């Protein structure tokens, strides 16, 4: 896969569609609902001590941040089928690896791909993700953790994520 890992997220078509629907809801009916709540709370008078008004404004800020995040993610996403089942670690793969002596299983890619599942996700831009990209079963690599500690990783397997 030849994508620029600094700005491109790999998404399945299902993940893309789910996130696109969330964006449409937030930027359409969701936005209208929050504005109506703000207006209703504003009509109650003194804004300084109006908890409903402040809560609605905070919710509006979070929703607008999510809209910006989804807009950028969907604009820059690489949408397609799972990567080839060739055992090579790349975005969209479930990786089993021995990290500092402990076996861990995780998805390499975007948290958005895993959705509401409890799958652990590591970004391909994280120190671990960057160190293991392109590796395959049996490969061992050492990378520097953010705290400066050297961590050894042995790849056990890499298979396409089906979620």
C-alpha positions in Angstrom: 0.0 0.0 0.0 1.6 3.3 -1.0 -0.2 5.9 1.0 1.3 8.9 2.8 1.1 7.7 6.4 1.3 11.2 7.7 -2.2 12.2 6.6 -4.0 9.1 5.3 -6.1 6.8 7.4 -7.1 3.4 6.0 -10.9 2.7 6.4 -13.1 -0.1 5.3 -16.1 0.9 3.2 -18.3 0.0 6.2 -16.3 2.3 8.5 -16.3 5.1 6.0 -20.1 4.8 5.6 -20.7 4.7 9.4 -18.5 7.8 9.9 -20.1 9.6 7.0 -23.5 9.0 8.5 -22.3 10.3 11.9 -21.0 13.4 10.2 -24.3 14.0 8.4 -26.2 13.6 11.6 -23.9 15.9 13.6 -23.8 18.6 10.9 -27.5 18.5 10.1 -30.1 17.5 12.7 -27.6 17.4 15.6 -26.4 20.9 15.0 -30.0 22.2 14.7 -31.0 20.5 17.9 -28.1 22.0 19.9 -28.8 25.5 18.5 -32.4 25.2 19.6 -31.4 24.1 23.1 -29.0 27.1 23.3 -31.8 29.5 22.2 -34.2 28.0 24.6 -31.8 28.3 27.5 -30.9 31.8 26.5 -34.6 32.8 26.7 -34.6 31.8 30.3 -32.7 35.0 31.3 -29.4 35.5 33.1 -26.7 33.6 31.3 -24.2 33.9 34.1 -25.9 31.2 36.2 -27.7 29.3 33.5 -26.4 25.8 33.7 -28.5 24.6 30.7 -27.1 27.3 28.5 -23.5 26.5 29.5 -24.0 22.8 29.1 -25.5 23.3 25.6 -22.6 25.6 24.6 -20.1 23.0 25.8 -21.9 20.3 23.8 -21.9 22.5 20.8 -18.1 22.9 21.1 -17.6 19.2 21.3 -19.9 18.5 18.3 -18.1 21.1 16.2 -14.7 19.6 17.1 -16.0 16.1 16.1 -17.4 17.6 12.8 -14.0 19.0 12.0 -12.3 15.7 12.9 -14.6 13.6 10.8 -14.5 16.0 7.8 -10.7 15.8 7.7 -10.6 12.0 8.3 -13.1 11.3 5.6 -11.5 13.7 3.1 -8.0 12.1 3.6 -9.1 8.5 4.1 -8.0 5.6 1.9 -11.2 3.6 1.5 -11.1 0.0 0.4 -10.9 -3.6 1.1 -8.7 -5.0 3.8 -5.0 -5.2 2.9 -3.7 -8.4 1.3 -3.4 -11.4 3.7 0.3 -11.6 3.1 1.5 -11.4 6.7 3.1 -8.0 6.3 2.3 -5.4 9.0 0.4 -2.4 7.5 -2.6 -0.3 8.4 -5.7 -2.5 8.6 -4.0 -5.5 10.0 -4.6 -7.3 13.3 -1.1 -7.8 14.7 -0.1 -10.3 17.3 3.3 -9.4 18.7 5.5 -10.1 21.7 6.2 -6.6 23.1 8.7 -6.4 25.9 8.0 -10.1 26.7 4.2 -9.8 26.7 2.0 -11.0 23.8 -0.4 -8.3 22.6 -3.0 -8.3 19.9 -4.0 -5.0 18.3 -5.2 -3.3 15.1 -2.7 -1.1 13.3 -4.6 1.9 12.0 -7.3 4.2 13.0 -9.4 4.0 16.1 -12.3 4.8 13.8 -12.0 1.5 11.9 -12.6 -0.5 15.1 -15.7 1.5 15.9 -17.3 0.5 19.2 -15.4 -2.7 19.6 -12.9 -3.2 22.5 -10.0 -3.9 20.1 -6.8 -2.2 21.0 -5.6 0.2 18.3 -2.2 1.6 17.6 -1.7 4.3 15.0 0.7 3.6 12.2 2.2 7.0 13.2 2.9 5.9 16.8 6.4 4.9 17.7 5.3 1.2 17.8 3.3 1.5 14.6 6.2 3.1 12.7 8.7 0.5 14.0 6.7 -2.5 12.9 5.3 -1.4 9.5 6.5 -3.6 6.7 7.6 -6.3 9.1 6.3 -9.9 9.1 6.0 -12.9 11.3 9.4 -13.8 12.9 10.8 -10.3 12.5 12.2 -8.6 15.6 12.6 -4.8 15.9 13.6 -2.4 18.7 12.2 1.1 19.0 12.4 4.0 21.4 9.3 4.6 23.5 8.3 8.2 24.3 10.1 7.8 27.6 13.3 6.9 25.8 13.2 3.2 26.9 14.2 0.8 24.2 11.4 -1.8 23.6 11.9 -5.0 21.6 9.0 -6.3 19.5 8.7 -9.7 17.8 6.0 -10.0 15.2 4.0 -13.3 15.7 1.4 -12.7 13.0 -0.4 -10.0 10.9 -3.8 -10.7 9.4 -6.4 -8.4 7.8 -8.9 -6.9 10.3 -12.4 -8.0 9.8 -14.7 -6.1 12.1 
